[in-house]
Amino acid sequence: MACPAIPVGVDVQVESLDSISEVDMDFTMTLYLRHYWKDERLAFSSTSNKSMTFDGRLVKKIWVPDVFFVHSKRSFIHDTTTDNIMLRVFPDGHVLYSMRITVTAMCNMDFSHFPLDSQTCSLELESYAYTDEDLMLYWKNGDESLKTDDKISLSQFLIQKFHTTSRLAFYSSTGWYNRLYINFTLHRHIFFFLLQTYFPATLMVMLSWVSFWIDHRAVPARVSLGIMTVLTMSTIITGVNASMPRVSYIRAVDIYLWVSFVFVFLSVLEYAAVNYLTTVQEQKERKFREKVRTLHSFSLVSWASVWMRISSLVGWGQLGGTNACGKKDINAK
């Protein structure tokens, strides 16, 4: 006859949420993990003691649930000043097994709306060896099984909600296992990024527009201003990317920064176009003036030569007193 599954209740008290890493996509949490089950082999008779408490040395000599953290990268049980493990046995055989643990676990994050994003992370608990037919893992008091400290806070995130869920997890080679989830939602504070990213980028775009009011003949002033704003925008973009994972999709902050960069770059191209067109226009005007001057000089020389030729052929007196046949003009005075 098959033995029924051993029910093991779990409750958790979150002591602190130490850090959130966007680059590594993980979080670090310190918590008290408590297990509750009944082992009739540990029952004892007592009229004075309501329970008996032991340290971690007894844990190695009795059966305890083999709960582990799914998707954890590293974890450890605190050992200052001694191993933070407590085992409490009640006369009827009920057992309380408590540990203080710090765990770093994976959190899949979506940065499409960064820095206006919200992230939902989960810490998952599961029995390593015992399937749901051998060990029934459950939250001892439902949603009340998860307690948190009201003072928990993060510099970049607002912790919106902690809640618990549970479901079965299937492994093709071993079977079905009970899995417990500690879920929490984080909403990012925007003010830091306003000061460090958005405001500087906006000021650089506005500063690049100052070049529109500088005389186009002031080449050093306009060129140095344009290059400075372009390099500053490049530095801001590099700084933002250095603190983020290398994702293959576009983030909200990327759109803002690259649009700002395009505006700054276009202001430099605008001056290059204005300088080129002005130079071409000045060359055309110079050629036109030279052509007009040449034509004017040629016309003066031509009229002077004609007048001198006429003067050499016909004198002033002959031109005014005789006609073409050499006769005296009657109207001449």
Short mmCIF file of C-alpha atoms in Angstrom, two decimals:
data_model
loop_
_atom_site.label_atom_id
_atom_site.label_comp_id
_atom_site.label_asym_id
_atom_site.label_seq_id
_atom_site.Cartn_x
_atom_site.Cartn_y
_atom_site.Cartn_z
CA MET A 1 0.00 0.00 0.00
CA ALA A 2 1.41 3.37 -1.07
CA CYS A 3 2.12 5.92 1.62
CA PRO A 4 0.23 9.21 1.30
CA ALA A 5 2.12 12.39 0.45
CA ILE A 6 3.59 14.18 3.44
CA PRO A 7 2.06 17.67 3.73
CA VAL A 8 4.69 20.33 4.35
CA GLY A 9 3.47 23.85 5.02
CA VAL A 10 5.69 26.81 4.22
CA ASP A 11 5.69 30.42 5.26
CA VAL A 12 8.21 33.15 4.51
CA GLN A 13 9.12 36.42 6.15
CA VAL A 14 11.04 38.74 3.83
CA GLU A 15 13.66 40.63 5.82
CA SER A 16 15.10 42.74 3.01
CA LEU A 17 15.25 43.11 -0.74
CA ASP A 18 18.92 43.89 -1.04
CA SER A 19 19.48 44.72 -4.69
CA ILE A 20 18.12 44.59 -8.22
CA SER A 21 20.61 44.19 -11.06
CA GLU A 22 19.45 45.12 -14.54
CA VAL A 23 22.74 44.06 -16.11
CA ASP A 24 22.64 40.53 -14.64
CA MET A 25 18.83 40.39 -14.58
CA ASP A 26 18.62 39.13 -11.02
CA PHE A 27 17.66 40.19 -7.51
CA THR A 28 18.98 39.45 -4.04
CA MET A 29 16.65 38.80 -1.12
CA THR A 30 17.17 37.92 2.54
CA LEU A 31 14.35 35.96 4.15
CA TYR A 32 13.28 33.61 6.91
CA LEU A 33 12.14 30.30 5.43
CA ARG A 34 10.00 28.14 7.72
CA HIS A 35 8.70 24.58 7.16
CA TYR A 36 5.92 22.85 9.08
CA TRP A 37 5.22 19.14 9.04
CA LYS A 38 4.42 16.26 11.41
CA ASP A 39 6.78 13.41 12.19
CA GLU A 40 5.28 11.04 14.73
CA ARG A 41 8.68 9.51 15.35
CA LEU A 42 9.70 12.78 17.08
CA ALA A 43 6.68 12.91 19.41
CA PHE A 44 7.42 12.89 23.11
CA SER A 45 5.52 13.02 26.37
CA SER A 46 5.92 16.10 28.52
CA THR A 47 3.80 17.96 31.03
CA SER A 48 6.11 20.95 31.46
CA ASN A 49 7.70 21.54 28.07
CA LYS A 50 5.40 22.78 25.33
CA SER A 51 8.18 22.32 22.81
CA MET A 52 11.85 21.53 22.48
CA THR A 53 14.18 23.75 20.43
CA PHE A 54 17.40 22.56 18.79
CA ASP A 55 20.12 24.10 16.65
CA GLY A 56 21.38 22.98 13.26
CA ARG A 57 23.27 19.95 14.56
CA LEU A 58 20.08 17.90 14.91
CA VAL A 59 18.99 18.68 11.35
CA LYS A 60 21.61 16.30 9.97
CA LYS A 61 20.19 13.40 12.04
CA ILE A 62 16.49 13.60 11.11
CA TRP A 63 14.44 13.89 7.95
CA VAL A 64 13.77 17.44 6.73
CA PRO A 65 12.19 18.66 3.48
CA ASP A 66 14.66 19.14 0.63
CA VAL A 67 13.32 22.49 -0.53
CA PHE A 68 15.49 24.48 -2.94
CA PHE A 69 15.16 27.75 -4.89
CA VAL A 70 14.41 27.27 -8.56
CA HIS A 71 16.41 29.55 -10.93
CA SER A 72 18.66 30.68 -8.09
CA LYS A 73 22.20 31.70 -8.98
CA ARG A 74 23.64 31.55 -5.47
CA SER A 75 22.37 31.33 -1.92
CA PHE A 76 23.69 30.76 1.56
CA ILE A 77 22.51 30.26 5.14
CA HIS A 78 23.79 32.92 7.49
CA ASP A 79 26.31 31.66 10.02
CA THR A 80 27.05 34.66 12.24
CA THR A 81 27.57 34.09 15.09
CA THR A 82 26.31 30.56 14.57
CA ASP A 83 24.35 28.78 11.85
CA ASN A 84 21.00 30.56 11.59
CA ILE A 85 19.00 27.32 11.75
CA MET A 86 16.32 26.48 14.27
CA LEU A 87 14.43 23.23 14.77
CA ARG A 88 11.48 23.16 17.17
CA VAL A 89 9.69 19.90 18.02
CA PHE A 90 6.28 19.79 19.72
CA PRO A 91 5.03 16.89 21.89
CA ASP A 92 2.55 15.69 19.28
CA GLY A 93 5.31 15.37 16.66
CA HIS A 94 4.76 18.61 14.82
CA VAL A 95 8.02 20.18 13.65
CA LEU A 96 9.00 23.77 12.86
CA TYR A 97 12.17 24.14 10.78
CA SER A 98 13.40 27.70 10.23
CA MET A 99 16.39 29.14 8.34
CA ARG A 100 17.70 32.62 7.57
CA ILE A 101 18.79 32.65 3.93
CA THR A 102 20.10 35.15 1.40
CA VAL A 103 19.37 34.12 -2.17
CA THR A 104 20.16 35.64 -5.56
CA ALA A 105 17.68 34.50 -8.20
CA MET A 106 17.01 35.19 -11.84
CA CYS A 107 14.36 37.71 -12.87
CA ASN A 108 13.36 38.01 -16.52
CA MET A 109 13.03 41.73 -17.20
CA ASP A 110 11.54 43.59 -20.13
CA PHE A 111 13.13 46.99 -20.80
CA SER A 112 10.94 48.06 -23.72
CA HIS A 113 9.50 50.94 -21.67
CA PHE A 114 12.67 51.72 -19.70
CA PRO A 115 12.85 53.93 -17.61
CA LEU A 116 9.05 53.98 -17.35
CA ASP A 117 8.94 50.24 -16.82
CA SER A 118 7.57 47.92 -14.16
CA GLN A 119 9.17 44.54 -13.47
CA THR A 120 7.59 41.45 -11.95
CA CYS A 121 9.97 38.99 -10.30
CA SER A 122 9.39 35.63 -8.62
CA LEU A 123 11.23 33.54 -6.09
CA GLU A 124 10.30 29.88 -6.62
CA LEU A 125 10.51 27.07 -4.05
CA GLU A 126 10.28 23.39 -4.83
CA SER A 127 11.24 19.99 -3.48
CA TYR A 128 14.31 18.66 -5.22
CA ALA A 129 13.71 14.91 -4.94
CA TYR A 130 10.11 14.30 -3.86
CA THR A 131 7.30 14.53 -6.38
CA ASP A 132 3.76 15.59 -5.52
CA GLU A 133 2.98 11.91 -4.79
CA ASP A 134 5.58 11.90 -1.98
CA LEU A 135 5.57 15.44 -0.63
CA MET A 136 2.79 18.02 -0.83
CA LEU A 137 4.29 21.49 -0.56
CA TYR A 138 1.79 24.27 0.15
CA TRP A 139 1.50 27.74 1.64
CA LYS A 140 0.59 27.21 5.29
CA ASN A 141 -1.82 30.15 5.62
CA GLY A 142 -2.49 31.13 2.02
CA ASP A 143 -1.61 34.77 1.26
CA GLU A 144 -0.98 35.30 4.97
CA SER A 145 1.99 32.96 4.70
CA LEU A 146 4.11 35.78 3.26
CA LYS A 147 5.15 38.56 5.62
CA THR A 148 7.22 41.59 4.67
CA ASP A 149 8.87 44.41 6.54
CA ASP A 150 7.22 47.77 5.90
CA LYS A 151 10.65 49.40 5.86
CA ILE A 152 11.79 47.48 2.78
CA SER A 153 12.75 49.99 0.06
CA LEU A 154 15.01 50.32 -2.94
CA SER A 155 16.73 53.39 -4.34
CA GLN A 156 15.49 52.99 -7.92
CA PHE A 157 12.27 51.04 -7.43
CA LEU A 158 8.98 51.29 -5.62
CA ILE A 159 7.87 47.88 -4.33
CA GLN A 160 4.19 47.76 -5.24
CA LYS A 161 2.99 44.33 -4.20
CA PHE A 162 4.03 40.98 -2.67
CA HIS A 163 1.80 37.96 -3.16
CA THR A 164 1.98 34.17 -3.27
CA THR A 165 0.91 31.58 -5.83
CA SER A 166 1.46 27.86 -6.32
CA ARG A 167 1.22 25.38 -9.16
CA LEU A 168 2.59 22.09 -10.39
CA ALA A 169 5.81 21.92 -12.37
CA PHE A 170 6.52 19.04 -14.74
CA TYR A 171 9.88 17.47 -15.57
CA SER A 172 9.85 14.94 -18.38
CA SER A 173 12.23 12.52 -16.66
CA THR A 174 11.06 12.73 -13.03
CA GLY A 175 7.40 13.83 -12.94
CA TRP A 176 5.27 16.50 -11.27
CA TYR A 177 6.41 18.68 -8.36
CA ASN A 178 4.67 21.24 -6.18
CA ARG A 179 6.15 24.70 -6.74
CA LEU A 180 5.55 27.77 -4.58
CA TYR A 181 6.01 31.34 -5.85
CA ILE A 182 6.79 34.59 -4.08
CA ASN A 183 5.82 37.28 -6.57
CA PHE A 184 6.53 40.99 -6.28
CA THR A 185 6.16 43.93 -8.63
CA LEU A 186 8.67 46.77 -8.91
CA HIS A 187 7.93 50.18 -10.41
CA ARG A 188 10.98 52.28 -11.35
CA HIS A 189 11.46 55.80 -10.01
CA ILE A 190 11.75 58.21 -12.96
CA PHE A 191 13.23 61.25 -11.19
CA PHE A 192 16.82 59.93 -11.26
CA PHE A 193 16.69 59.47 -15.03
CA LEU A 194 15.08 62.87 -15.51
CA LEU A 195 18.07 64.49 -13.81
CA GLN A 196 20.78 62.28 -15.30
CA THR A 197 19.49 61.63 -18.81
CA TYR A 198 16.43 63.52 -20.03
CA PHE A 199 17.27 67.03 -18.78
CA PRO A 200 20.90 66.98 -20.05
CA ALA A 201 19.80 65.64 -23.44
CA THR A 202 17.11 68.32 -23.74
CA LEU A 203 19.59 71.05 -22.79
CA MET A 204 22.07 69.81 -25.40
CA VAL A 205 19.40 70.03 -28.10
CA MET A 206 18.50 73.56 -27.02
CA LEU A 207 22.19 74.50 -26.88
CA SER A 208 22.68 73.27 -30.44
CA TRP A 209 19.94 75.69 -31.54
CA VAL A 210 22.00 78.64 -30.24
CA SER A 211 24.23 78.25 -33.29
CA PHE A 212 21.33 79.42 -35.47
CA TRP A 213 21.72 82.93 -33.99
CA ILE A 214 25.51 83.05 -34.46
CA ASP A 215 26.83 84.74 -37.60
CA HIS A 216 27.64 82.14 -40.22
CA ARG A 217 30.99 83.85 -40.79
CA ALA A 218 32.02 82.93 -37.19
CA VAL A 219 33.27 79.50 -38.24
CA PRO A 220 35.25 78.57 -35.06
CA ALA A 221 32.33 79.42 -32.75
CA ARG A 222 29.71 77.45 -34.67
CA VAL A 223 31.91 74.44 -35.40
CA SER A 224 33.13 74.10 -31.80
CA LEU A 225 29.56 74.44 -30.45
CA GLY A 226 28.26 71.78 -32.84
CA ILE A 227 31.04 69.30 -32.07
CA MET A 228 30.66 69.84 -28.32
CA THR A 229 26.93 69.05 -28.34
CA VAL A 230 27.44 65.96 -30.53
CA LEU A 231 30.16 64.58 -28.24
CA THR A 232 28.07 65.31 -25.14
CA MET A 233 25.09 63.41 -26.56
CA SER A 234 27.39 60.50 -27.41
CA THR A 235 28.64 60.46 -23.80
CA ILE A 236 25.08 60.43 -22.41
CA ILE A 237 24.08 57.53 -24.68
CA THR A 238 27.20 55.57 -23.74
CA GLY A 239 26.56 56.13 -20.02
CA VAL A 240 22.99 54.86 -20.25
CA ASN A 241 23.99 51.77 -22.22
CA ALA A 242 26.82 50.95 -19.80
CA SER A 243 24.36 50.42 -16.93
CA MET A 244 21.93 48.28 -18.94
CA PRO A 245 22.08 44.78 -20.44
CA ARG A 246 22.75 44.47 -24.16
CA VAL A 247 19.24 43.83 -25.37
CA SER A 248 18.34 43.41 -29.03
CA TYR A 249 15.17 45.51 -28.95
CA ILE A 250 14.57 49.25 -28.80
CA ARG A 251 13.91 50.87 -25.42
CA ALA A 252 11.94 54.03 -24.77
CA VAL A 253 15.04 55.89 -23.61
CA ASP A 254 16.84 54.89 -26.83
CA ILE A 255 14.16 56.57 -28.93
CA TYR A 256 14.43 59.81 -26.93
CA LEU A 257 18.22 59.91 -26.90
CA TRP A 258 18.66 59.07 -30.57
CA VAL A 259 16.04 61.59 -31.66
CA SER A 260 17.89 64.18 -29.57
CA PHE A 261 21.17 63.09 -31.16
CA VAL A 262 19.67 63.48 -34.64
CA PHE A 263 18.52 67.03 -33.80
CA VAL A 264 22.01 67.93 -32.57
CA PHE A 265 23.67 66.34 -35.59
CA LEU A 266 21.30 68.10 -37.99
CA SER A 267 22.24 71.45 -36.46
CA VAL A 268 25.86 70.73 -37.47
CA LEU A 269 24.77 69.69 -40.95
CA GLU A 270 22.65 72.85 -41.16
CA TYR A 271 25.72 75.02 -40.63
CA ALA A 272 27.70 72.99 -43.16
CA ALA A 273 24.91 73.48 -45.73
CA VAL A 274 24.59 77.19 -44.95
CA ASN A 275 28.34 77.70 -45.18
CA TYR A 276 28.52 75.83 -48.50
CA LEU A 277 25.55 77.62 -50.06
CA THR A 278 26.82 80.99 -48.84
CA THR A 279 30.23 80.31 -50.34
CA VAL A 280 28.66 79.31 -53.67
CA GLN A 281 26.45 82.41 -53.65
CA GLU A 282 29.38 84.70 -52.88
CA GLN A 283 31.37 83.14 -55.72
CA LYS A 284 28.48 83.71 -58.13
CA GLU A 285 28.09 87.31 -57.00
CA ARG A 286 31.85 87.88 -57.35
CA LYS A 287 31.85 86.46 -60.87
CA PHE A 288 28.82 88.56 -61.75
CA ARG A 289 30.47 91.75 -60.48
CA GLU A 290 33.63 90.97 -62.41
CA LYS A 291 31.60 90.35 -65.54
CA VAL A 292 29.68 93.61 -65.13
CA ARG A 293 32.92 95.49 -64.49
CA THR A 294 34.47 93.93 -67.59
CA LEU A 295 31.46 94.78 -69.76
CA HIS A 296 31.37 98.35 -68.43
CA SER A 297 35.08 98.83 -69.12
CA PHE A 298 34.68 97.37 -72.60
CA SER A 299 31.75 99.66 -73.40
CA LEU A 300 33.67 102.76 -72.26
CA VAL A 301 36.67 101.80 -74.34
CA SER A 302 34.46 101.09 -77.34
CA TRP A 303 32.64 104.43 -77.14
CA ALA A 304 35.90 106.28 -76.61
CA SER A 305 37.50 104.67 -79.65
CA VAL A 306 34.45 105.41 -81.83
CA TRP A 307 34.34 109.00 -80.71
CA MET A 308 38.04 109.46 -81.35
CA ARG A 309 37.68 107.96 -84.80
CA ILE A 310 34.78 110.23 -85.66
CA SER A 311 36.66 113.22 -84.32
CA SER A 312 39.69 112.39 -86.40
CA LEU A 313 37.69 112.15 -89.61
CA VAL A 314 35.48 115.18 -89.20
CA GLY A 315 36.46 118.35 -87.37
CA TRP A 316 34.12 120.26 -85.10
CA GLY A 317 33.82 123.15 -87.52
CA GLN A 318 33.08 121.03 -90.55
CA LEU A 319 30.63 118.96 -88.60
CA GLY A 320 28.67 122.10 -87.61
CA GLY A 321 28.86 124.42 -90.87
CA THR A 322 28.79 122.29 -94.04
CA ASN A 323 26.77 119.44 -95.35
CA ALA A 324 27.94 116.14 -96.71
CA CYS A 325 28.60 117.74 -100.23
CA GLY A 326 30.76 120.50 -98.80
CA LYS A 327 28.16 123.29 -99.35
CA LYS A 328 27.37 125.99 -96.84
CA ASP A 329 24.42 125.16 -94.65
CA ILE A 330 21.92 128.07 -94.71
CA ASN A 331 20.80 127.31 -91.15
CA ALA A 332 24.29 127.50 -89.79
CA LYS A 333 24.83 130.59 -87.67
#
